[in-house]
Each structure stands twice: as C-alpha cells, then as structure tokens.
XYZ file of C-alpha atoms in Angstrom:
677
model
C 9.386 -31.124 4.391
C 6.062 -31.177 2.188
C 4.371 -28.610 -0.384
C 6.563 -28.245 -3.360
C 7.519 -30.559 -5.705
C 10.929 -30.956 -8.155
C 8.611 -29.359 -11.254
C 7.772 -26.390 -9.030
C 11.646 -26.064 -7.429
C 12.441 -25.980 -11.560
C 9.561 -23.317 -12.182
C 11.108 -20.991 -9.620
C 14.941 -21.275 -10.600
C 13.759 -20.678 -14.256
C 12.120 -17.631 -12.776
C 14.701 -16.078 -10.780
C 17.345 -16.795 -13.950
C 15.263 -15.037 -16.371
C 15.204 -11.946 -14.012
C 18.932 -11.847 -13.720
C 19.501 -11.950 -17.411
C 16.802 -8.963 -18.127
C 18.904 -6.976 -15.345
C 22.047 -7.942 -17.264
C 20.058 -6.974 -20.328
C 19.743 -3.365 -19.188
C 23.360 -2.664 -17.855
C 23.874 -0.362 -20.856
C 21.067 1.654 -20.286
C 22.059 2.471 -16.648
C 25.304 4.211 -17.662
C 24.243 7.776 -16.806
C 22.207 9.236 -13.855
C 19.107 9.882 -15.872
C 19.601 6.358 -17.356
C 19.993 4.815 -14.080
C 17.034 6.592 -12.321
C 14.770 7.472 -15.115
C 15.624 4.974 -18.095
C 16.582 8.136 -19.951
C 13.093 9.265 -19.891
C 12.419 7.510 -23.064
C 9.672 4.742 -21.978
C 6.616 4.886 -24.052
C 3.234 3.477 -23.474
C 3.401 0.046 -23.493
C 6.498 -0.127 -20.825
C 4.727 2.696 -18.651
C 1.870 0.494 -18.367
C 3.491 -2.446 -17.074
C 5.443 -0.387 -14.699
C 2.274 0.846 -13.129
C 0.738 -2.372 -13.216
C 3.795 -3.997 -11.438
C 4.111 -1.264 -9.117
C 0.556 -1.238 -8.103
C -0.442 -5.005 -8.190
C 1.844 -6.212 -5.201
C 1.259 -9.995 -3.835
C 1.037 -7.981 -0.575
C -2.323 -6.394 -2.061
C -3.495 -10.037 -3.191
C -3.128 -11.354 0.560
C -4.215 -8.142 1.964
C -7.636 -8.153 -0.187
C -8.152 -11.626 0.192
C -7.414 -11.956 4.440
C -9.895 -8.812 4.831
C -12.455 -10.344 2.585
C -11.987 -13.538 4.537
C -12.460 -11.917 7.790
C -15.194 -9.323 6.661
C -17.053 -10.349 3.632
C -16.933 -8.957 0.158
C -17.033 -5.299 1.314
C -13.753 -5.876 2.758
C -12.524 -5.509 -0.961
C -13.099 -1.411 -0.503
C -9.953 -1.015 1.416
C -7.882 -1.661 -1.517
C -10.736 -1.304 -4.338
C -11.455 2.640 -3.181
C -8.873 3.769 -5.358
C -10.615 2.896 -8.420
C -12.462 6.266 -7.973
C -8.939 8.154 -8.422
C -8.215 6.533 -11.931
C -9.910 9.259 -13.549
C -8.058 11.859 -11.636
C -4.657 10.147 -12.652
C -5.201 11.454 -15.912
C -4.290 14.957 -14.696
C -2.298 14.115 -11.687
C 0.754 12.240 -13.743
C 1.198 14.844 -16.241
C 2.281 17.117 -13.395
C 4.898 14.721 -12.156
C 6.358 14.762 -15.948
C 6.177 18.213 -16.487
C 7.834 19.265 -13.416
C 10.762 17.927 -15.147
C 12.539 16.752 -12.022
C 14.196 13.733 -10.655
C 12.610 12.754 -7.306
C 9.480 14.022 -5.430
C 11.893 16.100 -2.950
C 13.305 18.120 -5.565
C 9.702 19.580 -5.754
C 10.053 21.140 -2.033
C 12.955 22.838 -3.403
C 11.740 23.992 -6.914
C 8.438 25.162 -5.470
C 9.074 26.529 -2.385
C 13.097 27.115 -2.047
C 13.270 24.995 1.083
C 16.342 22.568 0.869
C 15.828 21.400 4.442
C 12.210 20.414 3.647
C 13.598 18.307 0.351
C 16.343 16.598 2.578
C 13.478 15.642 5.391
C 11.063 14.434 2.883
C 14.078 12.237 1.136
C 15.162 10.877 4.507
C 11.246 10.362 5.732
C 10.320 8.565 2.757
C 13.457 6.297 2.715
C 12.662 5.393 6.048
C 8.939 4.786 5.732
C 9.313 2.911 2.558
C 11.951 0.845 3.992
C 9.922 0.149 7.094
C 6.614 -0.036 5.815
C 6.316 -0.636 1.865
C 9.444 -2.884 1.426
C 9.341 -4.688 4.695
C 5.591 -5.106 4.022
C 6.240 -6.586 0.764
C 8.947 -9.083 2.264
C 6.358 -10.022 4.962
C 3.610 -10.921 2.686
C 5.917 -13.145 0.158
C 6.981 -15.013 3.509
C 3.525 -15.446 4.571
C 2.391 -17.121 1.700
C 5.678 -18.985 0.837
C 5.455 -20.493 4.684
C 2.109 -21.585 4.027
C 3.245 -23.376 0.931
C 6.228 -25.354 2.522
C 5.092 -26.828 5.987
C 6.060 -29.434 7.995
C 4.980 -33.015 8.194
C 2.985 -33.632 11.364
C 5.156 -36.333 12.528
C 8.298 -33.892 12.645
C 6.632 -31.110 14.849
C 7.571 -30.483 18.117
C 5.801 -31.093 21.307
C 5.201 -26.943 21.259
C 4.033 -26.800 17.800
C 1.806 -29.600 18.317
C 0.165 -28.215 21.295
C -0.108 -25.163 19.411
C -2.011 -26.528 16.807
C -4.397 -28.510 19.246
C -5.283 -25.653 21.225
C -6.208 -23.806 17.901
C -8.494 -26.800 16.757
C -10.214 -26.991 20.424
C -10.559 -23.191 19.814
C -12.426 -23.264 17.091
C -14.947 -26.128 18.324
C -15.622 -24.229 21.365
C -16.149 -21.089 19.178
C -18.802 -22.857 17.202
C -20.794 -24.434 20.191
C -20.479 -21.082 21.583
C -22.410 -19.425 18.609
C -24.735 -21.914 18.698
C -25.359 -21.486 22.116
C -24.033 -25.027 23.093
C -20.939 -24.639 25.098
C -21.183 -26.128 28.848
C -20.915 -23.285 31.217
C -17.669 -25.024 32.844
C -15.664 -24.515 29.452
C -16.269 -20.684 29.108
C -13.291 -20.048 31.318
C -11.250 -22.206 29.042
C -12.814 -20.749 26.049
C -11.804 -17.190 27.469
C -8.085 -18.281 28.299
C -8.028 -19.721 24.902
C -8.906 -16.363 23.204
C -6.539 -14.379 24.832
C -3.624 -16.683 23.390
C -4.973 -16.358 20.109
C -4.965 -12.530 20.541
C -1.272 -12.997 21.561
C -0.480 -14.910 18.353
C 0.181 -18.169 20.204
C -2.174 -20.533 18.453
C -1.754 -21.694 14.735
C -3.543 -24.154 12.487
C -0.436 -25.318 10.581
C 3.480 -25.893 11.142
C 5.893 -23.992 8.432
C 9.160 -25.657 7.376
C 10.254 -22.425 5.925
C 12.544 -20.362 8.142
C 12.251 -16.302 7.508
C 15.794 -15.451 7.479
C 17.308 -17.667 4.733
C 14.031 -16.714 2.877
C 14.584 -13.248 2.977
C 18.193 -12.973 2.130
C 17.403 -15.384 -0.926
C 14.603 -13.595 -2.043
C 16.430 -9.962 -1.297
C 19.746 -11.065 -3.305
C 17.674 -11.667 -6.225
C 16.063 -8.289 -6.351
C 19.104 -6.450 -5.528
C 20.804 -8.295 -8.286
C 18.939 -6.966 -11.080
C 17.970 -3.508 -10.036
C 21.781 -2.714 -8.901
C 22.758 -4.033 -12.298
C 20.314 -2.203 -14.579
C 18.618 0.256 -12.335
C 15.050 1.741 -13.947
C 15.280 0.201 -17.427
C 15.798 -3.415 -15.577
C 12.813 -2.363 -13.504
C 10.905 -1.610 -16.822
C 12.119 -4.963 -18.386
C 11.308 -7.150 -15.372
C 7.908 -5.544 -15.192
C 6.781 -6.449 -18.446
C 7.579 -10.369 -17.637
C 6.246 -9.960 -14.338
C 3.135 -8.476 -15.131
C 2.251 -11.627 -17.196
C 3.316 -13.549 -13.733
C 0.720 -11.306 -11.760
C -2.097 -12.165 -13.722
C -1.131 -15.756 -13.487
C -1.341 -16.072 -9.873
C -4.368 -13.792 -9.353
C -6.631 -16.209 -11.493
C -4.961 -19.742 -10.939
C -6.611 -20.085 -7.869
C -10.307 -19.675 -8.889
C -11.153 -22.683 -10.511
C -9.631 -25.096 -8.026
C -11.297 -23.224 -5.376
C -14.824 -23.047 -6.838
C -14.371 -27.031 -7.750
C -13.552 -27.674 -3.898
C -16.678 -25.364 -2.838
C -18.753 -27.756 -4.655
C -19.331 -25.617 -8.076
C -21.074 -22.268 -8.257
C -24.490 -23.241 -6.711
C -22.636 -24.746 -3.999
C -20.525 -21.808 -2.967
C -23.354 -19.263 -3.045
C -24.905 -21.691 -0.581
C -21.786 -21.680 1.520
C -21.266 -18.192 2.305
C -23.272 -16.491 4.799
C -25.411 -13.588 3.546
C -23.910 -10.816 5.263
C -20.476 -11.728 3.569
C -22.064 -11.093 0.032
C -22.907 -7.729 1.123
C -20.753 -5.097 -0.995
C -21.460 -2.411 1.980
C -21.346 -3.504 5.396
C -22.969 -2.604 8.271
C -19.997 -1.734 10.529
C -21.509 -3.602 13.439
C -21.205 -7.299 12.155
C -18.771 -9.177 10.106
C -17.532 -6.027 7.932
C -16.090 -2.601 8.950
C -16.171 -1.228 5.576
C -19.409 1.319 5.180
C -20.160 3.740 2.977
C -18.815 6.449 5.455
C -15.313 4.155 6.047
C -15.032 3.750 1.991
C -15.348 7.523 2.070
C -12.621 8.106 4.969
C -10.398 5.756 3.314
C -10.834 7.101 -0.104
C -9.958 10.767 1.274
C -6.777 9.512 2.900
C -5.751 7.625 -0.183
C -6.292 10.950 -2.558
C -4.267 12.943 -0.103
C -1.347 10.122 0.216
C -1.301 9.535 -3.577
C 0.787 12.555 -4.301
C 3.593 11.834 -1.970
C 4.158 8.068 -3.178
C 8.062 8.506 -4.040
C 7.179 6.105 -6.965
C 4.862 8.716 -8.729
C 8.291 10.844 -9.736
C 10.750 7.943 -11.076
C 7.706 6.283 -13.384
C 6.275 9.515 -14.578
C 9.526 11.051 -15.195
C 10.877 7.977 -17.212
C 8.106 8.393 -19.738
C 9.220 10.027 -22.868
C 6.500 12.380 -22.951
C 3.423 13.170 -20.611
C 0.764 11.308 -22.695
C 2.741 7.999 -22.186
C 2.881 9.045 -18.472
C -1.192 9.424 -18.038
C -1.846 6.717 -20.296
C 0.298 4.222 -18.293
C -0.742 5.389 -15.042
C -4.491 5.111 -15.782
C -4.196 1.886 -17.925
C -1.718 0.382 -15.444
C -3.934 1.003 -12.196
C -6.924 -0.430 -14.141
C -5.135 -3.579 -14.566
C -4.796 -3.722 -11.004
C -8.443 -2.927 -10.105
C -9.347 -5.667 -12.357
C -7.025 -8.078 -10.590
C -8.419 -7.014 -7.011
C -11.601 -8.521 -8.270
C -9.952 -11.781 -8.766
C -8.185 -11.406 -5.110
C -11.458 -10.616 -3.444
C -13.123 -13.705 -5.026
C -10.521 -15.938 -3.279
C -11.365 -14.317 -0.196
C -14.932 -15.448 -0.652
C -13.525 -18.927 -1.652
C -11.629 -19.114 1.440
C -14.849 -18.486 3.576
C -16.455 -21.190 2.349
C -13.750 -23.652 2.760
C -12.127 -22.267 6.158
C -15.188 -21.534 8.531
C -16.516 -23.014 11.766
C -14.148 -25.462 12.941
C -11.578 -25.420 9.540
C -11.404 -21.332 10.313
C -7.552 -20.493 9.768
C -5.686 -19.284 13.220
C -4.059 -16.523 10.802
C -6.107 -14.966 8.283
C -2.824 -13.652 6.529
C -2.352 -17.346 5.487
C -5.407 -17.702 3.447
C -3.575 -17.142 -0.067
C -0.808 -19.820 0.817
C -2.730 -22.198 2.570
C -5.594 -22.267 -0.357
C -2.359 -22.827 -2.912
C -0.679 -25.457 -0.846
C -4.057 -27.311 -0.626
C -5.434 -26.614 -3.792
C -2.842 -26.841 -6.565
C -0.817 -29.498 -7.711
C 3.027 -29.850 -8.909
C 3.731 -27.137 -11.506
C 1.103 -25.008 -10.460
C 2.143 -24.604 -7.005
C 5.575 -23.770 -8.302
C 4.119 -21.119 -10.777
C 1.874 -19.606 -8.025
C 5.043 -19.167 -6.099
C 7.010 -17.492 -8.976
C 3.887 -15.246 -9.417
C 3.733 -14.208 -5.715
C 7.431 -13.289 -5.822
C 7.414 -11.744 -9.110
C 4.225 -9.570 -7.677
C 6.609 -8.372 -4.713
C 9.646 -8.144 -6.446
C 8.103 -5.873 -8.825
C 6.728 -3.420 -6.593
C 9.712 -3.890 -4.293
C 12.090 -2.657 -7.291
C 10.164 0.264 -8.250
C 10.163 1.465 -4.432
C 13.826 0.687 -4.196
C 14.876 2.885 -7.118
C 12.553 5.753 -5.931
C 14.590 5.385 -2.663
C 17.977 5.271 -4.490
C 16.943 8.228 -6.178
C 16.104 10.372 -3.254
C 19.026 9.396 -1.441
C 21.758 10.446 -4.265
C 20.277 13.347 -5.530
C 18.684 14.837 -2.242
C 21.116 13.374 0.416
C 24.324 12.396 -0.928
C 24.484 15.615 -3.263
C 23.797 17.467 -0.614
C 27.088 16.654 1.335
C 29.021 16.251 -2.259
C 27.631 19.436 -4.303
C 30.118 18.748 -7.323
C 29.543 14.906 -7.139
C 29.543 13.210 -10.751
C 26.776 11.794 -12.707
C 29.165 8.554 -12.187
C 29.158 9.221 -8.394
C 25.530 9.712 -8.169
C 24.896 6.336 -9.807
C 27.360 4.601 -7.501
C 25.686 6.292 -4.809
C 22.347 4.969 -6.162
C 23.703 1.200 -6.284
C 24.674 1.313 -2.591
C 21.396 2.894 -1.629
C 19.661 -0.085 -3.158
C 21.953 -2.645 -1.258
C 21.238 -1.149 2.104
C 17.729 -0.337 1.768
C 17.180 -4.042 0.648
C 18.995 -5.558 3.582
C 17.549 -3.014 6.252
C 14.098 -4.383 4.583
C 14.653 -7.792 5.683
C 15.684 -6.725 9.376
C 12.449 -4.546 9.625
C 10.566 -7.449 7.832
C 11.208 -10.096 10.902
C 10.104 -7.645 13.192
C 6.254 -7.530 11.300
C 3.516 -9.805 11.877
C -0.014 -8.717 11.012
C -0.663 -7.347 7.585
C -3.839 -5.838 8.158
C -2.220 -3.505 10.745
C 0.793 -2.603 8.479
C -1.471 -2.014 5.741
C -3.601 0.635 7.662
C -0.404 2.311 8.729
C 0.797 2.383 5.023
C -2.462 4.249 3.886
C -1.972 7.242 5.918
C 1.868 7.710 6.955
C 2.570 10.041 3.832
C -0.921 11.748 4.127
C 0.982 15.185 5.190
C 3.070 15.397 2.314
C 0.363 14.461 0.001
C -1.481 17.117 1.081
C 1.510 19.463 0.829
C 2.354 18.488 -2.608
C -1.367 18.389 -4.071
C -1.718 22.431 -2.548
C 1.479 23.060 -4.088
C 0.454 22.046 -7.398
C -2.689 23.957 -7.432
C -2.342 26.907 -4.895
C 0.000 30.035 -5.329
C -0.137 30.359 -1.341
C 1.391 27.415 0.461
C 4.307 28.211 2.568
C 7.050 26.456 3.881
C 6.068 26.797 7.751
C 2.404 25.485 6.772
C 4.102 22.463 5.687
C 6.503 21.838 8.865
C 3.130 22.307 10.685
C 1.232 19.795 8.911
C 4.217 17.334 9.025
C 4.785 17.972 12.568
C 0.830 17.819 13.514
C 0.319 14.580 11.719
C 3.327 12.816 12.867
C 2.735 13.426 16.380
C -1.054 12.099 15.800
C -0.323 9.337 13.306
C 3.091 8.079 14.264
C 4.937 9.029 17.105
C 2.378 8.784 19.856
C 0.593 5.795 18.533
C 3.640 4.094 18.317
C 5.597 5.262 21.555
C 2.355 4.591 23.692
C 2.521 1.006 23.936
C 5.876 1.257 25.842
C 4.607 3.356 28.477
C 3.115 1.394 31.523
C 0.597 4.429 32.810
C -0.519 4.430 29.402
C -1.337 0.800 28.736
C -2.953 -0.130 31.910
C -5.050 3.636 31.866
C -8.578 2.017 32.408
C -10.219 4.724 29.857
C -7.958 3.315 26.929
C -8.107 -0.397 27.537
C -11.927 -0.476 27.290
C -13.015 -3.455 25.108
C -16.825 -3.620 23.761
C -18.339 -7.108 22.753
C -18.992 -7.642 18.924
C -22.080 -9.594 17.390
C -20.418 -12.950 18.057
C -19.849 -12.442 22.004
C -16.122 -11.663 21.349
C -14.235 -8.781 23.007
C -13.085 -6.044 20.628
C -10.518 -3.252 21.928
C -11.414 0.272 21.239
C -8.253 2.381 21.300
C -5.569 0.082 21.343
C -4.937 -2.476 18.405
C -5.115 -5.162 20.870
C -6.019 -5.538 24.740
C -5.214 -8.907 26.491
C -5.033 -10.126 29.878
C -1.298 -9.884 31.491
C -1.653 -13.197 32.310
C -4.094 -15.414 29.622
C -4.511 -18.491 32.244
C -6.163 -16.000 34.499
C -9.156 -14.472 33.603
C -9.471 -11.943 36.453
C -5.733 -10.706 35.433
C -5.403 -7.236 34.547
C -6.160 -5.927 31.302
C -3.305 -4.489 29.009
C -3.140 -2.257 25.648
C -0.831 -3.828 23.214
C 0.159 -2.425 19.704
C -0.598 0.829 18.291
C -2.791 3.253 20.136
C -5.611 4.958 17.917
C -4.853 8.663 18.705
C -7.208 9.978 16.351
C -9.953 8.120 18.687
C -8.483 9.420 21.509
C -8.817 12.988 19.828
C -12.466 12.109 18.946
C -13.328 11.316 22.261
C -12.034 14.494 23.679
C -14.021 16.606 21.757
C -17.239 14.617 22.497
C -17.617 11.906 20.069
C -18.977 8.553 21.958
C -15.896 6.518 20.294
C -17.410 3.602 22.262
C -20.629 3.618 20.662
C -19.296 3.976 17.256
C -19.538 0.410 15.507
C -16.315 -0.689 14.468
C -16.774 0.564 11.068
C -17.395 3.907 12.336
C -14.455 3.835 14.404
C -12.168 2.981 11.508
C -13.694 5.867 9.571
C -13.508 8.192 12.171
C -9.164 7.377 12.418
C -9.101 7.874 8.462
C -11.259 11.438 8.561
C -8.839 12.689 11.205
C -5.483 11.480 9.251
C -6.569 12.854 6.216
C -8.312 16.206 7.174
C -6.087 17.397 10.013
C -2.762 17.963 7.712
C -4.878 19.538 5.195
C -6.321 22.289 7.333
C -2.890 22.489 9.108
C -1.620 23.962 5.656
C -4.766 26.082 4.903
C -4.862 27.879 7.882
C -0.918 28.176 8.476
C -0.437 29.490 4.807
C -2.883 32.602 5.479
C -0.748 33.648 8.360
C 2.903 33.083 7.504
C 5.221 34.282 4.763
C 4.803 33.238 1.018
C 7.925 31.949 -0.946
C 9.101 34.303 -3.624
C 6.645 35.809 -6.372
C 9.504 34.928 -8.723
C 9.921 31.220 -7.876
C 6.161 30.749 -7.745
C 5.962 32.298 -11.264
C 8.403 30.129 -12.831
C 6.956 26.735 -11.089
C 3.186 27.618 -12.453
C 4.751 28.664 -15.863
C 6.542 25.330 -16.047
C 3.752 23.615 -15.084
C 1.609 24.796 -17.975
C 4.292 24.019 -20.502
C 3.579 20.876 -22.177
C 6.301 18.676 -22.464
C 7.932 18.450 -26.058
C 8.160 15.456 -28.338
C 11.974 15.672 -28.087
C 14.531 16.558 -25.440
C 15.205 19.699 -28.046
C 11.958 21.100 -28.489
C 11.213 20.605 -24.565
C 14.451 22.758 -24.000
C 13.125 25.194 -26.395
C 9.882 25.462 -24.924
C 11.248 25.749 -21.438
C 13.139 28.319 -22.372
C 10.479 30.787 -24.014
C 8.580 29.908 -20.371
C 11.964 30.789 -18.417
C 11.369 34.659 -20.245
C 7.939 34.755 -19.953
C 6.470 32.413 -17.169
C 3.112 34.113 -17.631
C 2.593 33.147 -21.240
C 0.111 30.122 -20.662
C -1.935 32.254 -18.048
C -4.613 32.570 -20.454
C -5.489 28.777 -19.677
C -6.453 29.677 -16.075
C -10.014 29.506 -15.037
C -9.636 32.528 -12.952
C -6.765 34.807 -14.116
C -6.710 36.540 -10.862
C -7.113 33.924 -8.322
C -4.431 32.228 -6.478
C -5.670 28.937 -7.410
C -4.196 27.382 -10.395
C -7.178 25.691 -12.065
C -6.509 25.431 -16.005
C -9.058 24.509 -18.584
C -9.352 21.168 -20.112
C -8.387 20.460 -23.559
C -9.655 17.712 -25.895
C -7.229 15.169 -24.569
C -8.158 15.908 -21.004
C -11.719 15.989 -21.581
C -11.726 12.547 -23.566
C -9.133 11.038 -21.126
C -11.142 11.965 -18.369
C -14.632 10.571 -19.586
C -13.298 7.443 -20.940
C -11.677 6.818 -17.480
C -14.910 7.303 -15.768
C -16.946 4.945 -18.282
C -14.491 2.490 -17.410
C -14.513 2.864 -13.757
C -17.787 2.240 -13.591
C -17.662 -0.364 -16.023
C -15.310 -2.220 -13.545
C -17.459 -1.538 -10.430
C -20.601 -2.986 -12.491
C -18.495 -6.064 -13.210
C -17.622 -6.535 -9.550
C -21.385 -6.346 -8.728
C -22.337 -8.963 -11.405
C -19.564 -11.141 -9.842
C -21.150 -10.691 -6.321
C -24.815 -11.205 -7.751
C -23.409 -14.367 -9.796
C -22.317 -15.946 -6.192
C -25.673 -15.109 -4.583
C -27.869 -15.916 -6.911
C-alpha cells in the first residue's frame, strides 16, 4: 500500500480523538429535547456562522466543483457558485425559520395548513432523500478522495487491474491522435470499443488499495459517536473546529499545484482558452451558459426553502439576528472557498490533459493530493476532507433525527416524554447513518448524483416559499405539486431504465456528436452498445431518463438540436417551474385552510423573536390575542400576498450582502483574468 505516511496516520488519528472529545463535552447540553435537537435555542452569531459554513461547505462540493471544472472549464463553477445570488435573499429567509418557532420544517405544514399527513409525508420523504442522496453522496465523495490517496503499488496489481489501466492509457493515446487527425483508419474500431468500455466505467488510470466497506464503517462510526452523544450542541462545537480544517484543505493544493504546472505563467499557457471562459457556449467544453446558470439558480432558489437543515440551524439561534447573520456570513465563506476549489480544477486541466487525462474526473482531488502533497500535508488533507463531509452529514443527520422523533415517532406515541423523543432521535441517527453506508456502496458518479440532489426537494421548496408569502396556498395544491414533480423528476426517470421497451426505444437512445467527435446521449444519462466489443451491436439507454427533455420534445422543442448546455437548462427550468405553476393554479380552485389558522400563522411571522424566552412568550401571547396587530407593516393591506415593509436592519443587511456578493464575483473574475493574462 502506498500513499500515507506514519505522520499522516498520526494527524488523522488526532482529528478523530478531538471530534469524540467534543461530542463528550456536549452531552450535558443534550439532556432535553430542545437541548438535543436545537442546542437549547441559544447559539450566538459565531456558532451560527460555523454551523452554516460547515453545513454548506462539504468536501462533496469541493470534489464536484473541481471535477466539473476539470471537465468543462471554469464555467463549471456555476453549478454551485450560482448560489451566491441567494445570499442577499438569505438575509430575509432565515428569520422566517426562526420566527416560525417550530422544531422541524415538517411542522410548518401542520402549523400553516393544518395537515398532519403532509407533515408526516414531508418528514418521511426528506428522511429517505437525505439518507439516499445527501448523506450517501457525502460518503461517496469521502471515499472517492480517500481511495485516490491510498493506492496499490503497480507490482501488486491483479491481471484484470493491469489490463484496465493499460486499456485506459491506450484510449487516451488514441483520443489524442484522433483529435489531431492522425489516428489510422484501422484503429477506429478499437477506439470505439474502448470508448464504450469507458462509458461503462470499466477503465481506470490507477488502482486503489482502500476497500469501500471498511472505510464507510469507520467513517460512519466516528460521526455517529459525537452526534449521538451531544446532538446539535456537539455538531456546533465540532463545526467550529472542522471549519478551520475546511479552509486548510481548500487552499493546501494550490501552491503545490501551481508549482507542478510550472508557475503562474506556465499555468495560463497550458490551459485552453475555452477553459478560462466564465460563461460557456454550451456546444463545446462547457454546458454552463447564461441560460443554464439562470435555470440552475431558479431550481436552487425553490429547493433552498425545503432543506431540512434550515429549521434545525436557524431555530438553534438565540435570536433572529444571529440566525440571519450566521446564514449569510457562513454561506459567503462557502462561496470564497468555492473559488479555491474551482482553481484546483483549472490546475488539474493543466496537469492531466491529453494522454495524462484521468479516467474518472471525480478522482481529480484525490489524485492531485496524492501526487502533490508530502507526508503530514497529505494527512492534513485527509483530515480536512473527512472534517468537511462529517460536518455536513452531522447537520443533515440531526435534521433527520428531529423529523423522525417529532413528526413520525410522536405520531404513534402522542404522549411520549421529552426523554423518549431524545432516545428516539438517537436511535434514528444510528439507523440513518448505517443506511447511508449501504446506499453509498450503490452510487458511482458524483456529477449525476449532484444534479439529482439539486432538484429532488424543489416541489416542497416551492410550496414552503408560497406558504410563507401567499395566504391562498391549499393542502390539495401542495399534494398536486409533489405528485406531479415526483412523477417527472423521480419515479419515471429512475424506473424507466428497468424496462427494455424504453431503454431500447429508438427515439430515446439517440446520440449526437460533440465538438471532439464523441457520441453524447440526449435523453438517457448514457447510451452504450449492448456488446462493447461489437461496434454494430444494438444501443441501449442506461441510468436516468431525462423525462423533462421528453416533455419538451413532446411540446415541439427541438431537443436534439439544442447544445448540451441548452438541454441541461431545459431540464432545470422544467423541474423548477412545474411545481410552482401547479401550486398556483390548484390553489385557486381548491378549498383554503381556515382563516383563523392562516391569521395566527402570519401574525406569528410578523412578531419579532424576543431577546429572552420570557419576552418572546409575552410577545406571542399578545399576537395570539390579536394576530393582526402588525398588519400595518404589510405593503398591500387587503392583498393575499404577505409582503412587509423593510426596516433599517433589513435594508442595511440586504445592501451589504449585495455589495459582498458583487465583490466575491469580482474576485472570481480577477482570479480567472490573472491566470489567462
């Protein structure tokens, strides 16, 4: 086994010890339900910053950003970086989750609409999606990086492993000759076969010595140990420590990478011009055109409201200013480190192109770490990656734990004590972490999972956004949006691949040719030959069927004629707008919730959180007696839209957030311009 030095193991072991100690320190804070799930609602601005930074800045984001930039150039940064436009909006959004004064996001459906069934369904759906997508995704990325750090020496390769690496190297050589127009005609059949095998994931440019199951088990036991002991308080303590490691792992590769590329001047010369375009054309290297960024942002805006961590993090704040400050500052921190991740992707293009290109783009981060970092630094990178993903998974696991205990377990045991709920929450953590391990072993492609994760909660997000600002939202409308979106975005796309009549349908297994002459699937995630050794064997679709594109084609859009960026934009536009439209239309023709319930909800949403629990209780008592006492703050008094006038804190915070947003985007432009100059 090669890759890690004794010093690296010492650093990694030290990290695990610190995390367990932090969990032990927080045990006293987790004796009650509010203490375990929400850290007693007393976390200030500093802890809120680290909670939001750690929750948003996962190693999975680093890997996916570097991987996408490596494949598509700097414009690939926008798949995550477009969220910077949400930061000024967070200044208003996060106080909603503090003012609602609930424990879980699912509670909002019961409090606002009076629907226990919707609350339970949201809780169950979110638990499944959080485990199957978010948490398993984090596990997968941690393993992807770690497996690239711990590799087999060449003399210990098996014959099959040796052949896989040799075939990949031959593929890269033939691809290079093909681009130059120097590939002999008799070799084109072999190139086609190797491309098919590459599409199946059968080729590799290195062999890992790290087995997935032992890694997942040790990794998960560590996360479970500190959050089961200390709950949200332990998560907050750990985030403060892990936040420092996240910054370290985000920048540690850059000096070594620039040096390996030959310095700043050589780095710019080794990068193709298209790789340095912030906005791609959609036809060549990059899928991220202006339209793509707008579509992804719209889907992200909708989904942002349904993230389960919103409630657990915001509600743990001692007041709404701490909640909004932590959300905005923590996510600004994430935007800054995103630039460093993208820069690592550019370095990877310079180092691993042509015959040196990587077989799996998801291995960029791990491969660079293994080749560029020495003893000690490699261990620090390993610890930083683990810390980054642990912080995100811990926050998600706490949200899932609260959802199960409050919205499912308590439904079966309405008289459960506080102690019972904490016990149920702890056992939930154990179960979901173990299930996350099992699901992780079934995932393979980071980019594909990332796209799925960005849209899975959009219907609930659209519902929650409208529930916060529009009095007319109905239970039937939310059910309609959830059912319609699930059919288009989850059920049909994921089940279609199991029906041969669909996977072999000629109109769905279409492939177009990209600018480098490679076949690119249109409707399926991948389209391959049933027999990779036979160039004339039938084509078959594999992976996700992009039902959104099938719909667009059905209404007359020339999907095949769109660029790859145009097709990606089309998918996100459908996913974002469909549930929003379904809720608006259905709400106008179905029965509204009771007026008294709606009045009480919006009265509460206009009541600022008191500085102490006693003051807050007194303010809420006054609102319960007169839910309209703050209606003078509405922009349109008689409208069903609940928009309120901004106060001084709203205005200053929003303007400062806008200035910082523009400043960070400007920093990205300066970095790219400096490299290309």
